[in-house]
mmCIF file of C-alpha atoms in Angstrom:
data_model
loop_
_atom_site.group_PDB
_atom_site.id
_atom_site.type_symbol
_atom_site.label_atom_id
_atom_site.label_comp_id
_atom_site.label_asym_id
_atom_site.label_seq_id
_atom_site.Cartn_x
_atom_site.Cartn_y
_atom_site.Cartn_z
ATOM 1 C CA MET A 9 8.149 -8.756 -33.724
ATOM 2 C CA GLU A 10 8.558 -5.069 -32.890
ATOM 3 C CA LEU A 11 4.951 -4.551 -33.880
ATOM 4 C CA VAL A 12 3.921 -7.174 -31.339
ATOM 5 C CA LYS A 13 5.970 -5.464 -28.601
ATOM 6 C CA ASN A 14 4.387 -2.087 -29.387
ATOM 7 C CA LEU A 15 0.973 -3.524 -29.391
ATOM 8 C CA TYR A 16 1.584 -5.366 -26.005
ATOM 9 C CA LEU A 17 2.947 -2.163 -24.508
ATOM 10 C CA ARG A 18 -0.201 -0.178 -25.559
ATOM 11 C CA VAL A 19 -2.442 -2.820 -24.028
ATOM 12 C CA TYR A 20 -0.202 -2.875 -20.840
ATOM 13 C CA LEU A 21 -0.566 0.908 -20.445
ATOM 14 C CA LEU A 22 -4.333 0.725 -21.182
ATOM 15 C CA ALA A 23 -4.677 -1.990 -18.412
ATOM 16 C CA MET A 24 -2.778 0.244 -16.025
ATOM 17 C CA THR A 25 -5.244 3.152 -16.818
ATOM 18 C CA LEU A 26 -8.236 0.951 -16.225
ATOM 19 C CA TYR A 27 -6.974 -0.526 -12.977
ATOM 20 C CA VAL A 28 -5.921 2.815 -11.583
ATOM 21 C CA PHE A 29 -9.157 4.518 -12.614
ATOM 22 C CA PHE A 30 -11.703 1.647 -11.820
ATOM 23 C CA ASN A 31 -9.921 -0.729 -9.386
ATOM 24 C CA LYS A 32 -12.140 -3.604 -8.276
ATOM 25 C CA GLY A 33 -14.777 -2.793 -10.946
ATOM 26 C CA VAL A 34 -12.493 -4.190 -13.745
ATOM 27 C CA ALA A 35 -10.668 -6.907 -11.674
ATOM 28 C CA TYR A 36 -12.817 -9.627 -13.191
ATOM 29 C CA THR A 37 -11.996 -8.729 -16.754
ATOM 30 C CA TYR A 38 -8.857 -10.875 -16.199
ATOM 31 C CA LEU A 39 -7.041 -8.388 -18.331
ATOM 32 C CA VAL A 40 -3.981 -8.465 -16.102
ATOM 33 C CA GLU A 41 -3.817 -12.234 -16.108
ATOM 34 C CA ALA A 42 -4.029 -12.206 -19.940
ATOM 35 C CA LEU A 43 -1.148 -9.626 -19.985
ATOM 36 C CA TRP A 44 0.836 -11.816 -17.648
ATOM 37 C CA LEU A 45 0.478 -14.851 -20.011
ATOM 38 C CA PHE A 46 1.257 -12.977 -23.252
ATOM 39 C CA GLY A 47 4.070 -11.052 -21.514
ATOM 40 C CA LEU A 48 5.652 -14.356 -20.534
ATOM 41 C CA LEU A 49 5.464 -15.579 -24.138
ATOM 42 C CA ILE A 50 7.037 -12.384 -25.459
ATOM 43 C CA LEU A 51 9.725 -12.574 -22.733
ATOM 44 C CA LEU A 52 10.427 -16.130 -23.823
ATOM 45 C CA MET A 53 10.665 -15.058 -27.524
ATOM 46 C CA HIS A 54 13.119 -12.331 -26.617
ATOM 47 C CA ARG A 55 15.122 -14.327 -23.988
ATOM 48 C CA LYS A 56 18.301 -13.963 -25.986
ATOM 49 C CA SER A 57 18.120 -10.141 -26.504
ATOM 50 C CA VAL A 58 16.640 -8.998 -23.275
ATOM 51 C CA GLU A 59 19.208 -7.570 -20.882
ATOM 52 C CA LEU A 60 18.098 -8.516 -17.376
ATOM 53 C CA ILE A 61 19.159 -6.733 -14.183
ATOM 54 C CA TRP A 62 20.615 -9.331 -11.898
ATOM 55 C CA ASN A 63 20.903 -8.286 -8.315
ATOM 56 C CA LYS A 64 19.633 -9.497 -4.887
ATOM 57 C CA THR A 65 16.187 -7.980 -5.614
ATOM 58 C CA THR A 66 15.573 -9.800 -8.927
ATOM 59 C CA LYS A 67 17.090 -13.067 -7.704
ATOM 60 C CA LEU A 68 14.735 -13.030 -4.711
ATOM 61 C CA ILE A 69 11.699 -12.384 -6.898
ATOM 62 C CA LEU A 70 12.532 -15.328 -8.969
ATOM 63 C CA PHE A 71 13.031 -17.406 -5.868
ATOM 64 C CA PHE A 72 9.495 -16.446 -4.665
ATOM 65 C CA ILE A 73 8.021 -17.252 -8.106
ATOM 66 C CA ALA A 74 9.794 -20.740 -8.229
ATOM 67 C CA LEU A 75 8.589 -21.502 -4.730
ATOM 68 C CA SER A 76 4.957 -20.715 -5.606
ATOM 69 C CA PHE A 77 5.166 -23.239 -8.444
ATOM 70 C CA ILE A 78 6.336 -25.864 -5.857
ATOM 71 C CA TYR A 79 3.471 -25.044 -3.569
ATOM 72 C CA ILE A 80 0.992 -25.613 -6.438
ATOM 73 C CA LEU A 81 2.361 -29.163 -6.750
ATOM 74 C CA ARG A 82 2.099 -29.609 -2.999
ATOM 75 C CA GLY A 83 -1.558 -28.823 -2.928
ATOM 76 C CA ILE A 84 -2.719 -30.249 -6.230
ATOM 77 C CA THR A 85 -4.090 -33.397 -4.733
ATOM 78 C CA LYS A 86 -6.024 -31.607 -1.953
ATOM 79 C CA TYR A 87 -7.426 -28.323 -3.393
ATOM 80 C CA ASN A 88 -9.153 -26.957 -6.479
ATOM 81 C CA LEU A 89 -6.524 -26.101 -9.169
ATOM 82 C CA VAL A 90 -8.142 -22.727 -9.880
ATOM 83 C CA ASP A 91 -7.799 -21.811 -6.184
ATOM 84 C CA LEU A 92 -4.154 -23.064 -6.101
ATOM 85 C CA ILE A 93 -3.234 -20.993 -9.092
ATOM 86 C CA ARG A 94 -5.108 -17.918 -7.699
ATOM 87 C CA ASP A 95 -3.177 -18.086 -4.347
ATOM 88 C CA SER A 96 0.133 -18.647 -6.184
ATOM 89 C CA PHE A 97 -0.296 -15.253 -7.803
ATOM 90 C CA ILE A 98 0.682 -13.816 -4.532
ATOM 91 C CA PHE A 99 4.188 -14.005 -6.082
ATOM 92 C CA GLN A 100 3.451 -14.879 -9.721
ATOM 93 C CA TYR A 101 2.510 -11.151 -10.378
ATOM 94 C CA GLY A 102 6.266 -10.539 -9.813
ATOM 95 C CA TRP A 103 6.839 -11.696 -13.404
ATOM 96 C CA PHE A 104 5.811 -8.191 -14.503
ATOM 97 C CA VAL A 105 9.210 -6.912 -13.171
ATOM 98 C CA PHE A 106 10.966 -9.103 -15.762
ATOM 99 C CA ILE A 107 8.322 -8.389 -18.538
ATOM 100 C CA LEU A 108 9.247 -4.650 -18.163
ATOM 101 C CA PHE A 109 12.844 -5.484 -19.072
ATOM 102 C CA ILE A 110 11.595 -6.052 -22.620
ATOM 103 C CA PHE A 111 10.739 -2.391 -22.806
ATOM 104 C CA LYS A 112 13.925 -0.913 -21.331
ATOM 105 C CA ASP A 113 14.252 1.275 -24.344
ATOM 106 C CA LYS A 114 10.698 2.721 -23.942
ATOM 107 C CA ILE A 115 10.811 3.685 -20.195
ATOM 108 C CA GLU A 116 10.296 7.344 -21.119
ATOM 109 C CA ARG A 117 7.123 6.485 -22.906
ATOM 110 C CA ILE A 118 5.955 4.638 -19.886
ATOM 111 C CA TRP A 119 6.719 7.479 -17.645
ATOM 112 C CA GLU A 120 4.802 9.923 -19.884
ATOM 113 C CA THR A 121 1.782 7.648 -19.743
ATOM 114 C CA LEU A 122 1.960 7.330 -15.938
ATOM 115 C CA PHE A 123 2.218 11.057 -15.518
ATOM 116 C CA PHE A 124 -0.899 11.388 -17.731
ATOM 117 C CA ILE A 125 -2.810 8.726 -15.738
ATOM 118 C CA TYR A 126 -2.027 10.157 -12.318
ATOM 119 C CA THR A 127 -2.597 13.754 -13.436
ATOM 120 C CA TRP A 128 -6.165 12.816 -14.146
ATOM 121 C CA PHE A 129 -6.700 10.298 -11.293
ATOM 122 C CA PRO A 130 -7.774 12.758 -8.660
ATOM 123 C CA PHE A 131 -10.530 14.053 -10.972
ATOM 124 C CA VAL A 132 -11.592 10.531 -11.828
ATOM 125 C CA ALA A 133 -11.667 9.637 -8.050
ATOM 126 C CA LEU A 134 -13.884 12.626 -7.235
ATOM 127 C CA LEU A 135 -16.185 11.747 -10.098
ATOM 128 C CA ASN A 136 -16.329 8.126 -8.901
ATOM 129 C CA PHE A 137 -17.419 9.307 -5.469
ATOM 130 C CA ILE A 138 -20.137 11.594 -6.923
ATOM 131 C CA LEU A 139 -21.580 8.965 -9.203
ATOM 132 C CA GLN A 140 -21.384 6.241 -6.634
ATOM 133 C CA TYR A 141 -23.233 8.105 -3.884
ATOM 134 C CA PHE A 142 -25.503 10.545 -5.783
ATOM 135 C CA VAL A 143 -26.419 8.487 -8.957
ATOM 136 C CA PRO A 144 -28.110 5.225 -7.824
ATOM 137 C CA PHE A 145 -28.191 3.955 -11.373
ATOM 138 C CA PHE A 146 -24.428 3.062 -11.247
ATOM 139 C CA GLU A 147 -25.025 0.614 -8.273
ATOM 140 C CA SER A 148 -26.535 -1.789 -10.910
ATOM 141 C CA VAL A 149 -23.823 -1.342 -13.613
ATOM 142 C CA ALA A 150 -21.768 -4.423 -13.078
ATOM 143 C CA PRO A 151 -20.390 -5.707 -16.412
ATOM 144 C CA PHE A 152 -17.551 -7.809 -15.087
ATOM 145 C CA GLY A 153 -18.210 -10.625 -12.527
ATOM 146 C CA GLY A 154 -21.119 -8.965 -10.900
ATOM 147 C CA ILE A 155 -18.952 -6.264 -9.391
ATOM 148 C CA PRO A 156 -20.271 -2.590 -9.662
ATOM 149 C CA ILE A 157 -18.052 -0.791 -12.069
ATOM 150 C CA LEU A 158 -17.508 2.150 -9.600
ATOM 151 C CA LEU A 159 -16.626 -0.115 -6.679
ATOM 152 C CA TYR A 160 -13.227 1.235 -5.553
ATOM 153 C CA LYS A 161 -11.442 0.113 -2.483
ATOM 154 C CA ASN A 162 -10.585 3.260 -0.411
ATOM 155 C CA GLY A 163 -7.323 1.944 0.901
ATOM 156 C CA ASP A 164 -6.206 1.473 -2.696
ATOM 157 C CA MET A 165 -7.343 4.954 -3.543
ATOM 158 C CA GLY A 166 -5.069 6.404 -0.832
ATOM 159 C CA VAL A 167 -2.085 4.821 -2.430
ATOM 160 C CA GLN A 168 -3.064 6.016 -5.933
ATOM 161 C CA LEU A 169 -3.753 9.515 -4.563
ATOM 162 C CA LEU A 170 -0.366 9.531 -3.025
ATOM 163 C CA ILE A 171 1.244 8.796 -6.339
ATOM 164 C CA SER A 172 -0.716 11.689 -7.998
ATOM 165 C CA THR A 173 0.532 13.970 -5.196
ATOM 166 C CA LEU A 174 4.187 12.978 -5.540
ATOM 167 C CA LEU A 175 4.074 13.230 -9.291
ATOM 168 C CA LEU A 176 2.622 16.740 -8.912
ATOM 169 C CA LEU A 177 5.589 17.735 -6.807
ATOM 170 C CA TYR A 178 8.008 16.012 -9.058
ATOM 171 C CA SER A 179 6.628 17.636 -12.238
ATOM 172 C CA PHE A 180 5.731 20.983 -10.764
ATOM 173 C CA GLU A 181 7.082 23.259 -13.484
ATOM 174 C CA LYS A 182 5.433 21.214 -16.198
ATOM 175 C CA LYS A 183 2.008 22.365 -15.027
ATOM 176 C CA THR A 184 0.499 25.842 -15.387
ATOM 177 C CA PHE A 185 -0.235 27.766 -12.010
ATOM 178 C CA LYS A 186 -3.995 27.371 -12.573
ATOM 179 C CA TRP A 187 -3.666 23.627 -13.205
ATOM 180 C CA ARG A 188 -1.527 23.218 -10.068
ATOM 181 C CA VAL A 189 -4.043 25.000 -7.929
ATOM 182 C CA LEU A 190 -6.977 23.063 -9.347
ATOM 183 C CA LEU A 191 -5.166 19.724 -8.913
ATOM 184 C CA SER A 192 -4.155 20.658 -5.403
ATOM 185 C CA LEU A 193 -7.799 21.427 -4.432
ATOM 186 C CA VAL A 194 -9.144 18.191 -5.888
ATOM 187 C CA ILE A 195 -6.386 16.164 -4.232
ATOM 188 C CA ALA A 196 -7.229 17.674 -0.882
ATOM 189 C CA LEU A 197 -10.927 17.111 -1.225
ATOM 190 C CA ASP A 198 -10.261 13.462 -2.307
ATOM 191 C CA PHE A 199 -7.980 12.957 0.680
ATOM 192 C CA LEU A 200 -10.580 14.161 3.162
ATOM 193 C CA ILE A 201 -13.209 11.844 1.593
ATOM 194 C CA LEU A 202 -11.046 8.735 1.673
ATOM 195 C CA ALA A 203 -9.734 9.563 5.184
ATOM 196 C CA SER A 204 -13.346 9.159 6.329
ATOM 197 C CA TYR A 205 -13.585 5.680 4.822
ATOM 198 C CA SER A 206 -10.073 4.070 5.059
ATOM 199 C CA ARG A 207 -7.609 4.176 7.892
ATOM 200 C CA SER A 208 -5.009 2.222 5.760
ATOM 201 C CA GLY A 209 -5.448 4.593 2.907
ATOM 202 C CA MET A 210 -5.109 7.586 5.097
ATOM 203 C CA LEU A 211 -2.078 6.216 6.944
ATOM 204 C CA SER A 212 -0.321 5.115 3.749
ATOM 205 C CA PHE A 213 -0.839 8.616 2.147
ATOM 206 C CA LEU A 214 0.409 10.598 5.239
ATOM 207 C CA VAL A 215 3.345 8.411 6.179
ATOM 208 C CA SER A 216 4.665 8.075 2.575
ATOM 209 C CA LEU A 217 4.219 11.739 1.869
ATOM 210 C CA PHE A 218 6.189 12.542 5.053
ATOM 211 C CA CYS A 219 8.920 10.095 3.910
ATOM 212 C CA PHE A 220 9.221 11.878 0.610
ATOM 213 C CA ILE A 221 9.482 15.252 2.271
ATOM 214 C CA TYR A 222 12.000 14.012 4.951
ATOM 215 C CA PHE A 223 14.210 12.047 2.848
ATOM 216 C CA ASN A 224 14.359 14.402 -0.174
ATOM 217 C CA LYS A 225 17.661 16.322 -0.559
ATOM 218 C CA ASP A 226 16.884 18.039 -3.817
ATOM 219 C CA ILE A 227 16.796 21.872 -3.203
ATOM 220 C CA GLN A 228 14.254 22.414 -5.991
ATOM 221 C CA LEU A 229 11.884 19.792 -4.645
ATOM 222 C CA GLN A 230 12.277 21.244 -1.160
ATOM 223 C CA SER A 231 11.222 24.623 -2.383
ATOM 224 C CA ARG A 232 8.120 23.101 -3.983
ATOM 225 C CA VAL A 233 7.189 21.432 -0.777
ATOM 226 C CA ARG A 234 7.635 24.700 1.144
ATOM 227 C CA LEU A 235 5.398 26.452 -1.411
ATOM 228 C CA LEU A 236 2.716 23.704 -0.967
ATOM 229 C CA MET A 237 2.944 23.998 2.791
ATOM 230 C CA LYS A 238 2.525 27.811 2.507
ATOM 231 C CA TYR A 239 -0.733 27.502 0.594
ATOM 232 C CA LEU A 240 -2.061 24.455 2.354
ATOM 233 C CA PRO A 241 -4.095 26.500 4.827
ATOM 234 C CA ILE A 242 -5.719 28.352 1.907
ATOM 235 C CA ILE A 243 -6.404 25.003 0.076
ATOM 236 C CA LEU A 244 -8.083 23.613 3.212
ATOM 237 C CA LEU A 245 -10.028 26.790 3.657
ATOM 238 C CA VAL A 246 -11.529 26.287 0.241
ATOM 239 C CA VAL A 247 -12.367 22.504 0.416
ATOM 240 C CA THR A 248 -13.438 22.354 4.020
ATOM 241 C CA PRO A 249 -16.914 24.042 3.404
ATOM 242 C CA ILE A 250 -17.418 21.694 0.456
ATOM 243 C CA TYR A 251 -16.466 18.672 2.543
ATOM 244 C CA ILE A 252 -18.617 19.410 5.551
ATOM 245 C CA ASN A 253 -21.641 19.969 3.276
ATOM 246 C CA ILE A 254 -21.336 16.449 1.719
ATOM 247 C CA LYS A 255 -24.283 14.392 3.003
ATOM 248 C CA VAL A 256 -24.182 10.747 2.104
ATOM 249 C CA ALA A 257 -25.419 7.536 3.664
ATOM 250 C CA GLU A 258 -23.012 5.292 5.683
ATOM 251 C CA ASN A 259 -21.117 2.674 3.727
ATOM 252 C CA PHE A 260 -21.278 -1.086 4.520
ATOM 253 C CA GLN A 261 -18.735 -0.537 7.350
ATOM 254 C CA GLY A 262 -20.877 2.139 9.040
ATOM 255 C CA ARG A 263 -18.607 4.962 8.037
ATOM 256 C CA SER A 264 -19.672 8.346 6.546
ATOM 257 C CA VAL A 265 -18.023 11.485 5.354
ATOM 258 C CA GLY A 266 -17.218 13.930 8.103
ATOM 259 C CA PHE A 267 -14.456 15.222 10.435
ATOM 260 C CA GLU A 268 -15.967 13.138 13.278
ATOM 261 C CA GLN A 269 -15.334 10.007 11.330
ATOM 262 C CA ILE A 270 -11.816 11.144 10.496
ATOM 263 C CA LYS A 271 -11.175 11.783 14.226
ATOM 264 C CA ASN A 272 -12.477 8.261 14.996
ATOM 265 C CA ASN A 273 -10.266 6.711 12.395
ATOM 266 C CA PHE A 274 -7.220 8.516 13.767
ATOM 267 C CA SER A 275 -8.098 7.450 17.308
ATOM 268 C CA SER A 276 -8.601 3.817 16.334
ATOM 269 C CA ILE A 277 -5.040 3.693 14.852
ATOM 270 C CA VAL A 278 -3.649 4.606 18.264
ATOM 271 C CA GLY A 279 -6.220 2.639 20.167
ATOM 272 C CA GLY A 280 -8.296 5.459 21.649
ATOM 273 C CA THR A 281 -11.520 5.335 19.624
ATOM 274 C CA THR A 282 -15.017 5.322 21.104
ATOM 275 C CA ASP A 283 -16.535 4.212 17.878
ATOM 276 C CA ALA A 284 -17.720 0.553 18.346
ATOM 277 C CA THR A 285 -17.608 -0.319 14.640
ATOM 278 C CA SER A 286 -13.980 0.812 14.200
ATOM 279 C CA GLU A 287 -13.014 -0.911 17.469
ATOM 280 C CA ASP A 288 -14.656 -4.260 16.359
ATOM 281 C CA ASN A 289 -12.893 -4.034 13.073
ATOM 282 C CA VAL A 290 -9.520 -3.599 14.745
ATOM 283 C CA VAL A 291 -10.157 -6.388 17.248
ATOM 284 C CA TRP A 292 -11.245 -8.803 14.529
ATOM 285 C CA ARG A 293 -8.035 -8.253 12.654
ATOM 286 C CA LEU A 294 -5.806 -8.487 15.657
ATOM 287 C CA VAL A 295 -7.360 -11.783 16.786
ATOM 288 C CA TRP A 296 -6.821 -13.250 13.324
ATOM 289 C CA TRP A 297 -3.181 -11.971 13.192
ATOM 290 C CA ALA A 298 -2.405 -13.307 16.637
ATOM 291 C CA LYS A 299 -3.837 -16.709 15.669
ATOM 292 C CA ILE A 300 -1.598 -16.773 12.566
ATOM 293 C CA ILE A 301 1.549 -15.888 14.532
ATOM 294 C CA ASP A 302 0.585 -18.604 17.159
ATOM 295 C CA TYR A 303 0.214 -21.556 14.806
ATOM 296 C CA SER A 304 3.026 -20.424 12.554
ATOM 297 C CA PHE A 305 5.555 -20.977 15.310
ATOM 298 C CA THR A 306 4.593 -24.609 15.668
ATOM 299 C CA ALA A 307 5.730 -27.537 13.531
ATOM 300 C CA PRO A 308 5.275 -28.097 10.617
ATOM 301 C CA ASN A 309 3.871 -24.558 9.869
ATOM 302 C CA PHE A 310 7.100 -22.994 10.959
ATOM 303 C CA PHE A 311 8.953 -24.556 7.997
ATOM 304 C CA ILE A 312 6.390 -24.891 5.267
ATOM 305 C CA GLY A 313 3.224 -23.060 6.323
ATOM 306 C CA LYS A 314 -0.343 -24.225 5.600
ATOM 307 C CA GLY A 315 0.142 -23.932 1.866
ATOM 308 C CA ILE A 316 -2.070 -22.437 -0.869
ATOM 309 C CA GLY A 317 -5.411 -23.405 -2.171
ATOM 310 C CA MET A 318 -7.544 -23.030 0.996
ATOM 311 C CA SER A 319 -9.354 -20.030 2.494
ATOM 312 C CA LEU A 320 -7.518 -19.093 5.635
ATOM 313 C CA ALA A 321 -10.723 -17.501 6.920
ATOM 314 C CA THR A 322 -12.257 -20.995 6.945
ATOM 315 C CA GLU A 323 -9.166 -22.778 8.091
ATOM 316 C CA ASP A 324 -8.631 -20.432 11.052
ATOM 317 C CA ASP A 325 -12.326 -20.382 12.015
ATOM 318 C CA ILE A 326 -12.556 -16.700 11.409
ATOM 319 C CA ILE A 327 -16.235 -15.518 11.443
ATOM 320 C CA THR A 328 -16.755 -13.036 8.637
ATOM 321 C CA LEU A 329 -19.623 -11.872 6.553
ATOM 322 C CA ASP A 330 -17.528 -11.665 3.436
ATOM 323 C CA GLU A 331 -17.564 -15.191 2.013
ATOM 324 C CA SER A 332 -15.011 -14.205 -0.696
ATOM 325 C CA LEU A 333 -12.333 -13.429 2.020
ATOM 326 C CA ARG A 334 -9.555 -15.881 1.762
ATOM 327 C CA SER A 335 -6.596 -14.078 3.316
ATOM 328 C CA PRO A 336 -5.923 -11.875 6.398
ATOM 329 C CA HIS A 337 -5.790 -8.133 5.931
ATOM 330 C CA ASN A 338 -2.071 -8.287 6.004
ATOM 331 C CA PHE A 339 0.080 -9.367 3.034
ATOM 332 C CA HIS A 340 3.085 -10.197 5.121
ATOM 333 C CA LEU A 341 1.252 -12.362 7.612
ATOM 334 C CA ASN A 342 -0.476 -14.005 4.624
ATOM 335 C CA ILE A 343 2.954 -15.112 3.507
ATOM 336 C CA MET A 344 3.733 -16.415 7.016
ATOM 337 C CA ALA A 345 0.560 -18.366 7.292
ATOM 338 C CA ARG A 346 0.804 -20.007 3.720
ATOM 339 C CA PHE A 347 4.600 -20.397 3.463
ATOM 340 C CA GLY A 348 5.925 -20.566 6.950
ATOM 341 C CA VAL A 349 8.163 -18.387 9.141
ATOM 342 C CA LEU A 350 11.422 -19.117 7.217
ATOM 343 C CA LEU A 351 9.913 -17.781 3.933
ATOM 344 C CA PHE A 352 8.430 -14.852 5.922
ATOM 345 C CA LEU A 353 11.977 -14.050 7.009
ATOM 346 C CA VAL A 354 13.223 -14.229 3.413
ATOM 347 C CA TRP A 355 10.458 -11.890 2.338
ATOM 348 C CA THR A 356 11.409 -9.475 5.147
ATOM 349 C CA TYR A 357 14.934 -9.522 3.836
ATOM 350 C CA PHE A 358 13.634 -8.740 0.386
ATOM 351 C CA LEU A 359 11.773 -5.723 1.772
ATOM 352 C CA VAL A 360 14.917 -4.541 3.545
ATOM 353 C CA GLN A 361 16.872 -4.786 0.240
ATOM 354 C CA LEU A 362 14.073 -2.828 -1.501
ATOM 355 C CA LEU A 363 13.610 -0.090 1.099
ATOM 356 C CA ARG A 364 17.121 0.196 2.714
ATOM 357 C CA PRO A 365 18.334 2.810 0.192
ATOM 358 C CA LEU A 366 15.309 4.961 1.015
ATOM 359 C CA PHE A 367 15.759 4.849 4.731
ATOM 360 C CA LYS A 368 19.490 5.506 4.393
ATOM 361 C CA LYS A 369 18.750 8.668 2.360
ATOM 362 C CA LYS A 370 20.642 7.278 -0.643
ATOM 363 C CA LEU A 371 17.839 8.009 -3.186
ATOM 364 C CA GLN A 372 17.078 11.030 -5.185
ATOM 365 C CA GLY A 373 14.956 11.980 -8.229
ATOM 366 C CA ARG A 374 12.886 9.217 -9.638
ATOM 367 C CA SER A 375 14.158 6.519 -7.359
ATOM 368 C CA LEU A 376 13.203 8.541 -4.315
ATOM 369 C CA LEU A 377 9.819 9.081 -5.747
ATOM 370 C CA ILE A 378 9.346 5.333 -6.516
ATOM 371 C CA GLY A 379 10.827 4.256 -3.180
ATOM 372 C CA CYS A 380 8.176 6.221 -1.341
ATOM 373 C CA ILE A 381 5.418 4.894 -3.657
ATOM 374 C CA LEU A 382 6.508 1.275 -2.903
ATOM 375 C CA PHE A 383 6.530 2.071 0.786
ATOM 376 C CA ALA A 384 2.923 3.206 0.421
ATOM 377 C CA PHE A 385 1.909 0.028 -1.389
ATOM 378 C CA LEU A 386 3.581 -2.154 1.379
ATOM 379 C CA LEU A 387 2.115 -0.080 4.222
ATOM 380 C CA ASN A 388 -1.451 -0.383 2.781
ATOM 381 C CA ALA A 389 -0.895 -4.110 2.256
ATOM 382 C CA SER A 390 -0.134 -4.377 5.957
ATOM 383 C CA PHE A 391 -3.776 -3.605 6.803
ATOM 384 C CA ASP A 392 -5.731 -4.835 3.740
ATOM 385 C CA VAL A 393 -5.968 -7.597 1.074
ATOM 386 C CA PHE A 394 -4.170 -5.610 -1.483
ATOM 387 C CA LEU A 395 -1.082 -7.206 -3.121
ATOM 388 C CA GLU A 396 -2.863 -10.524 -3.422
ATOM 389 C CA GLY A 397 -5.060 -9.274 -6.283
ATOM 390 C CA PRO A 398 -4.408 -7.526 -9.608
ATOM 391 C CA MET A 399 -5.730 -4.065 -8.395
ATOM 392 C CA GLY A 400 -2.684 -3.707 -6.153
ATOM 393 C CA ALA A 401 -0.184 -6.273 -7.425
ATOM 394 C CA PHE A 402 -0.092 -5.055 -11.088
ATOM 395 C CA PRO A 403 0.864 -1.491 -10.295
ATOM 396 C CA PHE A 404 3.079 -2.512 -7.478
ATOM 397 C CA TRP A 405 5.308 -4.846 -9.462
ATOM 398 C CA THR A 406 5.298 -2.410 -12.313
ATOM 399 C CA TRP A 407 6.711 0.215 -9.970
ATOM 400 C CA VAL A 408 9.259 -2.299 -8.670
ATOM 401 C CA GLY A 409 10.406 -2.700 -12.260
ATOM 402 C CA LEU A 410 10.607 1.024 -12.753
ATOM 403 C CA TYR A 411 12.564 1.253 -9.533
ATOM 404 C CA LEU A 412 15.186 -1.010 -10.978
ATOM 405 C CA PHE A 413 15.430 1.095 -14.102
ATOM 406 C CA SER A 414 15.788 4.397 -12.225
ATOM 407 C CA GLU A 415 18.947 6.156 -13.497
ATOM 408 C CA ASP A 416 20.265 6.813 -9.988
ATOM 409 C CA GLN A 417 19.200 3.492 -8.419
ATOM 410 C CA VAL A 418 21.585 2.106 -5.836
ATOM 411 C CA LEU A 419 19.981 -1.307 -5.275
ATOM 412 C CA VAL A 420 22.600 -4.142 -5.057
#
């Protein structure tokens, strides 16, 4: 049985590597869903020996999971079973928290692998950009579900790059000076590129990094941050000439690399952009969100929501060119639309339980690191379809599990 556990953990960490490095390009391998199924079987076989952490957080996760099963039964006569199951995974991915309990004695091994993954991620992200925009051949390389292997959602990239940055600060002394300099330069260049393409990724990175700096009470970490701030102008002086000389075509949203685009993205966040494309994108989302809030506060949607199995874009008469879009670009409002206001309030309470120690400055060490990471996930999920699919949900619930294992965790 130990052999099976070790083999599963290896595949688990391999899947994490693939999803962090390739994102949407490997989503249709269904590797995460296979891991979910086999993980549940292993958890069932070890049910007597696994020591679970029972607190408000884990109890609420189980409540959400159980409720999603009920909603499958509710919609089974009206909607396609595959669509019902797919939508139910909005909460079913939460099982990965409990699957991680099987490997409580192997947490250090998991951490070592995560450090390795995120140390190399900035280089992989930069290589992805180069191949995607300068090597046309890769546009036709789509081995899984017809999705180009290099297709990476820029908002997701902002969260993953934030994790690389925080882990660099956390493990500063473990890297040589030359390695730290090189990694800092690549992270800075990656950030400027993704800031051109994704407002949610840019915002998630900056706000969560600020939270880490602001809430950190560790003197050693504070000195590392001051050192980084000291050399930041030099880093920008090196990468800026490279950045302004990148000439690539606009992407499907009409955005291109450049400081003008970054300025427009910043302006659109505060409502002052003159870029019609960005403005239309904001208005389109706000209209949909307002419509969800409007019908959610009417009976019977207030109590039970619209349910799962249907495309909300079709149900809400939202005009979109993306026929695969089923949910609004806001995970929390997706919960409100599908499960009702009451469940939305329970979800909000769950988030309060999860993040309250962070904002009360009760976290330090690994738990502070993970708290800021989770905040980045949740912030990006407020502006994108992120936690509904395996690209965001798999790492998110993995980090939630690690959060519970943190040696200085204060969740109750």
